mmCIF file of C-alpha atoms in Angstrom:
data_model
loop_
_atom_site.group_PDB
_atom_site.id
_atom_site.type_symbol
_atom_site.label_atom_id
_atom_site.label_comp_id
_atom_site.label_asym_id
_atom_site.label_seq_id
_atom_site.Cartn_x
_atom_site.Cartn_y
_atom_site.Cartn_z
ATOM 1 C CA UNK A 27 -6.224 18.988 -1.468
ATOM 2 C CA UNK A 28 -8.083 16.094 -2.829
ATOM 3 C CA UNK A 29 -6.181 12.633 -3.047
ATOM 4 C CA UNK A 30 -5.208 12.147 -6.795
ATOM 5 C CA UNK A 31 -6.148 8.247 -6.864
ATOM 6 C CA UNK A 32 -9.581 6.750 -6.579
ATOM 7 C CA UNK A 33 -8.124 3.504 -4.982
ATOM 8 C CA UNK A 34 -5.295 3.090 -2.745
ATOM 9 C CA UNK A 35 -3.966 -0.678 -2.113
ATOM 10 C CA UNK A 36 -1.820 -1.093 1.126
ATOM 11 C CA UNK A 37 0.379 -3.564 2.017
ATOM 12 C CA UNK A 38 0.051 -4.568 5.854
ATOM 13 C CA UNK A 39 3.128 -5.947 7.733
ATOM 14 C CA UNK A 40 5.837 -3.062 7.676
ATOM 15 C CA UNK A 41 3.394 -0.616 5.977
ATOM 16 C CA UNK A 42 0.095 -0.274 8.163
ATOM 17 C CA UNK A 43 1.165 -2.176 11.204
ATOM 18 C CA UNK A 44 4.446 -2.948 12.965
ATOM 19 C CA UNK A 45 4.357 -6.833 13.626
ATOM 20 C CA UNK A 46 8.115 -7.808 13.558
ATOM 21 C CA UNK A 47 8.198 -8.472 17.252
ATOM 22 C CA UNK A 48 5.034 -10.459 17.289
ATOM 23 C CA UNK A 49 5.976 -12.737 14.005
ATOM 24 C CA UNK A 50 9.377 -13.169 15.723
ATOM 25 C CA UNK A 51 7.557 -14.509 18.758
ATOM 26 C CA UNK A 52 5.608 -16.980 16.994
ATOM 27 C CA UNK A 53 8.400 -18.297 14.916
ATOM 28 C CA UNK A 54 10.548 -18.998 17.741
ATOM 29 C CA UNK A 55 7.888 -20.284 19.447
ATOM 30 C CA UNK A 56 7.543 -22.714 16.556
ATOM 31 C CA UNK A 57 11.386 -23.414 16.417
ATOM 32 C CA UNK A 58 11.052 -24.236 20.509
ATOM 33 C CA UNK A 59 8.643 -26.724 19.545
ATOM 34 C CA UNK A 60 11.200 -28.554 17.391
ATOM 35 C CA UNK A 61 14.090 -28.033 19.853
ATOM 36 C CA UNK A 62 15.904 -25.806 17.394
ATOM 37 C CA UNK A 63 17.853 -22.530 18.339
ATOM 38 C CA UNK A 64 15.741 -19.240 17.996
ATOM 39 C CA UNK A 65 16.553 -15.655 16.908
ATOM 40 C CA UNK A 66 16.077 -12.290 17.875
ATOM 41 C CA UNK A 67 13.818 -9.985 15.942
ATOM 42 C CA UNK A 68 16.171 -8.238 13.606
ATOM 43 C CA UNK A 69 17.181 -11.477 12.084
ATOM 44 C CA UNK A 70 13.453 -12.746 11.729
ATOM 45 C CA UNK A 71 12.268 -9.408 10.377
ATOM 46 C CA UNK A 72 14.757 -10.137 7.373
ATOM 47 C CA UNK A 73 12.449 -13.171 6.539
ATOM 48 C CA UNK A 74 9.204 -11.469 6.619
ATOM 49 C CA UNK A 75 7.276 -10.532 3.361
ATOM 50 C CA UNK A 76 6.955 -13.693 1.187
ATOM 51 C CA UNK A 77 4.074 -15.236 3.173
ATOM 52 C CA UNK A 78 4.079 -17.624 6.168
ATOM 53 C CA UNK A 79 5.501 -20.797 4.438
ATOM 54 C CA UNK A 80 8.460 -19.232 3.496
ATOM 55 C CA UNK A 81 9.105 -17.443 6.616
ATOM 56 C CA UNK A 82 9.292 -20.638 8.685
ATOM 57 C CA UNK A 83 11.193 -22.452 5.856
ATOM 58 C CA UNK A 84 13.845 -19.737 5.972
ATOM 59 C CA UNK A 85 13.986 -19.932 9.693
ATOM 60 C CA UNK A 86 13.843 -23.807 9.852
ATOM 61 C CA UNK A 87 16.731 -23.907 7.135
ATOM 62 C CA UNK A 88 18.618 -21.195 8.820
ATOM 63 C CA UNK A 89 18.600 -23.246 12.144
ATOM 64 C CA UNK A 90 19.997 -26.508 9.937
ATOM 65 C CA UNK A 91 16.888 -28.443 10.201
ATOM 66 C CA UNK A 92 15.608 -30.382 7.236
ATOM 67 C CA UNK A 93 11.992 -30.878 8.538
ATOM 68 C CA UNK A 94 9.120 -31.481 6.462
ATOM 69 C CA UNK A 95 7.696 -27.744 6.163
ATOM 70 C CA UNK A 96 4.182 -29.501 5.831
ATOM 71 C CA UNK A 97 4.580 -31.008 9.186
ATOM 72 C CA UNK A 98 5.923 -27.489 10.687
ATOM 73 C CA UNK A 99 2.990 -25.457 9.505
ATOM 74 C CA UNK A 100 -0.055 -26.474 11.566
ATOM 75 C CA UNK A 101 1.876 -25.766 14.906
ATOM 76 C CA UNK A 102 3.336 -22.542 13.305
ATOM 77 C CA UNK A 103 -0.008 -21.215 12.356
ATOM 78 C CA UNK A 104 -1.359 -22.114 16.077
ATOM 79 C CA UNK A 105 1.396 -19.755 17.528
ATOM 80 C CA UNK A 106 0.924 -17.450 14.696
ATOM 81 C CA UNK A 107 -2.985 -16.813 15.543
ATOM 82 C CA UNK A 108 -1.858 -16.533 19.423
ATOM 83 C CA UNK A 109 0.189 -13.412 18.390
ATOM 84 C CA UNK A 110 -1.647 -11.941 15.309
ATOM 85 C CA UNK A 111 -3.617 -9.228 17.085
ATOM 86 C CA UNK A 112 -0.466 -7.772 18.879
ATOM 87 C CA UNK A 113 0.604 -5.761 15.953
ATOM 88 C CA UNK A 114 0.496 -1.964 16.349
ATOM 89 C CA UNK A 115 -0.597 0.523 13.865
ATOM 90 C CA UNK A 116 2.447 2.796 13.017
ATOM 91 C CA UNK A 117 1.776 6.306 13.566
ATOM 92 C CA UNK A 118 -0.508 8.214 11.724
ATOM 93 C CA UNK A 119 -2.061 5.129 9.534
ATOM 94 C CA UNK A 120 -5.630 5.305 11.043
ATOM 95 C CA UNK A 121 -6.016 9.038 10.618
ATOM 96 C CA UNK A 122 -4.764 8.699 7.067
ATOM 97 C CA UNK A 123 -7.320 5.871 6.291
ATOM 98 C CA UNK A 124 -9.945 7.957 7.937
ATOM 99 C CA UNK A 125 -9.059 10.829 5.767
ATOM 100 C CA UNK A 126 -8.978 8.955 2.467
ATOM 101 C CA UNK A 127 -12.442 7.375 3.267
ATOM 102 C CA UNK A 128 -13.892 10.729 3.949
ATOM 103 C CA UNK A 129 -12.747 11.838 0.576
ATOM 104 C CA UNK A 130 -14.556 9.012 -1.055
ATOM 105 C CA UNK A 131 -11.270 7.080 -1.853
ATOM 106 C CA UNK A 132 -11.461 3.331 -1.741
ATOM 107 C CA UNK A 133 -9.000 1.523 0.293
ATOM 108 C CA UNK A 134 -7.826 -2.059 0.172
ATOM 109 C CA UNK A 135 -5.084 -4.184 1.744
ATOM 110 C CA UNK A 136 -2.920 -6.571 -0.409
ATOM 111 C CA UNK A 137 -0.740 -8.840 2.045
ATOM 112 C CA UNK A 138 0.848 -12.197 2.004
ATOM 113 C CA UNK A 139 -0.261 -12.856 5.492
ATOM 114 C CA UNK A 140 -3.059 -15.542 5.260
ATOM 115 C CA UNK A 141 -6.215 -13.950 4.768
ATOM 116 C CA UNK A 142 -7.783 -15.388 7.981
ATOM 117 C CA UNK A 143 -5.426 -13.477 10.056
ATOM 118 C CA UNK A 144 -6.036 -9.834 8.103
ATOM 119 C CA UNK A 145 -9.722 -8.915 8.996
ATOM 120 C CA UNK A 146 -9.473 -9.718 12.651
ATOM 121 C CA UNK A 147 -6.120 -7.237 13.203
ATOM 122 C CA UNK A 148 -7.586 -4.450 10.988
ATOM 123 C CA UNK A 149 -10.762 -4.583 13.162
ATOM 124 C CA UNK A 150 -8.525 -4.820 16.415
ATOM 125 C CA UNK A 151 -6.707 -1.743 15.104
ATOM 126 C CA UNK A 152 -9.603 0.331 14.129
ATOM 127 C CA UNK A 153 -8.873 -0.054 10.611
ATOM 128 C CA UNK A 154 -11.605 -2.450 9.103
ATOM 129 C CA UNK A 155 -14.329 0.403 8.675
ATOM 130 C CA UNK A 156 -12.239 2.075 6.241
ATOM 131 C CA UNK A 157 -10.974 -0.834 4.074
ATOM 132 C CA UNK A 158 -13.247 -1.918 1.125
ATOM 133 C CA UNK A 159 -11.024 -5.045 0.050
ATOM 134 C CA UNK A 160 -8.870 -7.474 1.103
ATOM 135 C CA UNK A 161 -6.341 -10.020 -0.646
ATOM 136 C CA UNK A 162 -4.181 -12.344 1.991
ATOM 137 C CA UNK A 163 -1.654 -14.602 0.636
ATOM 138 C CA UNK A 164 -3.834 -17.461 0.339
ATOM 139 C CA UNK A 165 -6.895 -15.776 -1.362
ATOM 140 C CA UNK A 166 -5.807 -16.128 -4.923
ATOM 141 C CA UNK A 167 -3.631 -18.686 -6.911
ATOM 142 C CA UNK A 168 -1.017 -16.037 -6.870
ATOM 143 C CA UNK A 169 0.491 -13.771 -4.568
ATOM 144 C CA UNK A 170 2.710 -10.608 -4.509
ATOM 145 C CA UNK A 171 5.278 -10.231 -6.049
ATOM 146 C CA UNK A 172 2.862 -11.034 -8.754
ATOM 147 C CA UNK A 173 0.564 -8.147 -9.781
ATOM 148 C CA UNK A 174 -2.642 -10.409 -9.911
ATOM 149 C CA UNK A 175 -3.620 -9.690 -6.586
ATOM 150 C CA UNK A 176 -3.450 -5.610 -7.118
ATOM 151 C CA UNK A 177 -5.179 -6.152 -10.332
ATOM 152 C CA UNK A 178 -7.708 -8.062 -8.788
ATOM 153 C CA UNK A 179 -8.364 -5.491 -5.887
ATOM 154 C CA UNK A 180 -8.773 -2.814 -8.667
ATOM 155 C CA UNK A 181 -11.234 -4.808 -10.868
ATOM 156 C CA UNK A 182 -13.299 -5.667 -7.546
ATOM 157 C CA UNK A 183 -13.324 -1.929 -6.814
ATOM 158 C CA UNK A 184 -14.207 -0.920 -10.467
ATOM 159 C CA UNK A 185 -11.283 1.407 -10.585
ATOM 160 C CA UNK A 186 -8.553 1.414 -13.411
ATOM 161 C CA UNK A 187 -5.230 0.758 -12.982
ATOM 162 C CA UNK A 188 -4.014 4.448 -13.750
ATOM 163 C CA UNK A 189 -6.406 5.558 -10.725
ATOM 164 C CA UNK A 190 -4.966 3.190 -8.439
ATOM 165 C CA UNK A 191 -1.869 3.733 -6.029
ATOM 166 C CA UNK A 192 -0.031 0.774 -4.347
ATOM 167 C CA UNK A 193 1.504 1.547 -0.950
ATOM 168 C CA UNK A 194 3.973 -0.759 0.554
ATOM 169 C CA UNK A 195 7.545 -1.218 2.194
ATOM 170 C CA UNK A 196 9.301 -4.191 0.245
ATOM 171 C CA UNK A 197 10.625 -5.503 -2.992
ATOM 172 C CA UNK A 198 7.647 -7.733 -2.989
ATOM 173 C CA UNK A 199 5.169 -4.534 -3.091
ATOM 174 C CA UNK A 200 7.628 -2.900 -5.785
ATOM 175 C CA UNK A 201 7.594 -5.791 -8.120
ATOM 176 C CA UNK A 202 3.896 -6.345 -7.507
ATOM 177 C CA UNK A 203 3.019 -2.742 -8.527
ATOM 178 C CA UNK A 204 5.333 -2.806 -11.754
ATOM 179 C CA UNK A 205 3.662 -6.097 -12.755
ATOM 180 C CA UNK A 206 0.381 -4.678 -12.308
ATOM 181 C CA UNK A 207 1.372 -1.222 -13.928
ATOM 182 C CA UNK A 208 0.421 0.967 -11.142
ATOM 183 C CA UNK A 209 1.966 3.785 -9.391
ATOM 184 C CA UNK A 210 3.507 2.999 -6.163
ATOM 185 C CA UNK A 211 4.497 5.015 -2.875
ATOM 186 C CA UNK A 212 6.928 3.369 -0.556
ATOM 187 C CA UNK A 213 7.121 4.048 3.454
ATOM 188 C CA UNK A 214 10.882 4.454 4.766
ATOM 189 C CA UNK A 215 10.150 2.756 8.065
ATOM 190 C CA UNK A 216 9.106 -0.796 7.120
ATOM 191 C CA UNK A 217 10.768 -3.938 6.492
ATOM 192 C CA UNK A 218 12.727 -3.076 3.441
ATOM 193 C CA UNK A 219 15.789 -5.302 3.825
ATOM 194 C CA UNK A 220 18.484 -4.305 1.539
ATOM 195 C CA UNK A 221 16.219 -2.469 -0.969
ATOM 196 C CA UNK A 222 16.995 0.853 -1.952
ATOM 197 C CA UNK A 223 13.979 2.480 -2.028
ATOM 198 C CA UNK A 224 14.935 5.549 -3.871
ATOM 199 C CA UNK A 225 16.066 3.640 -6.633
ATOM 200 C CA UNK A 226 13.100 1.812 -7.321
ATOM 201 C CA UNK A 227 10.944 4.537 -9.203
ATOM 202 C CA UNK A 228 8.407 5.035 -6.627
ATOM 203 C CA UNK A 229 6.469 8.242 -6.915
ATOM 204 C CA UNK A 230 7.664 9.064 -3.439
ATOM 205 C CA UNK A 231 9.193 7.770 -0.152
ATOM 206 C CA UNK A 232 7.527 8.794 2.585
ATOM 207 C CA UNK A 233 8.628 8.786 6.486
ATOM 208 C CA UNK A 234 4.969 9.217 7.949
ATOM 209 C CA UNK A 235 1.749 7.613 6.446
ATOM 210 C CA UNK A 236 0.119 11.041 6.605
ATOM 211 C CA UNK A 237 2.836 12.147 4.152
ATOM 212 C CA UNK A 238 0.506 10.161 1.732
ATOM 213 C CA UNK A 239 -2.147 12.536 1.616
ATOM 214 C CA UNK A 240 0.231 15.203 -0.068
ATOM 215 C CA UNK A 241 1.815 13.212 -2.878
ATOM 216 C CA UNK A 242 0.923 13.814 -6.664
ATOM 217 C CA UNK A 243 1.137 11.473 -9.521
ATOM 218 C CA UNK A 244 3.934 11.456 -12.090
ATOM 219 C CA UNK A 245 3.684 13.790 -14.838
ATOM 220 C CA UNK A 246 5.012 11.094 -17.279
ATOM 221 C CA UNK A 247 2.984 8.100 -18.374
ATOM 222 C CA UNK A 248 4.082 4.907 -16.681
ATOM 223 C CA UNK A 249 6.180 2.701 -19.016
#
């Protein structure tokens, strides 16, 4: 069955790759640098999804530090780079991207991770040959939950919003898709925090990425 969209835009962390443990390690290395308490992966996962600066801000404030985040970020980004390629692809992700590519579907990645970390990770996990466009958290003036990055990727691909699907795992992805006016699918295995996936209006909630290949667009027009 042909995929019903011409462009699929994927979130990265929690959707294509499991990076929680690696991100947690970079956060904890930074906290140790500042002689602050460290946290387990489950706690740090709750802070993932809004970009590196928000992530480390949440960690430092939780640790009771009022350090200037501008002073913290350079060291954090060093540690982030040290662990950035350790993330692993979720089951069936590479195969799904391969199938979409073979069908002529364009694929893009929209993440709040800084852009310089995205391409090397996609390359390391065998996904880069299938990706036509990338927007990171520092690519444009706005990031998710704004719909600007999604509309930008659709425009760059020459694909209408109606023919574009967003695939993600978090509230930022939901809000961005709504703002862009496009259909979206959510994965059940990501970093959803307290988000009720089934109450978001998602076209589907899938348990494995290959399930994406069987989805069908909504019969009704988006509002």
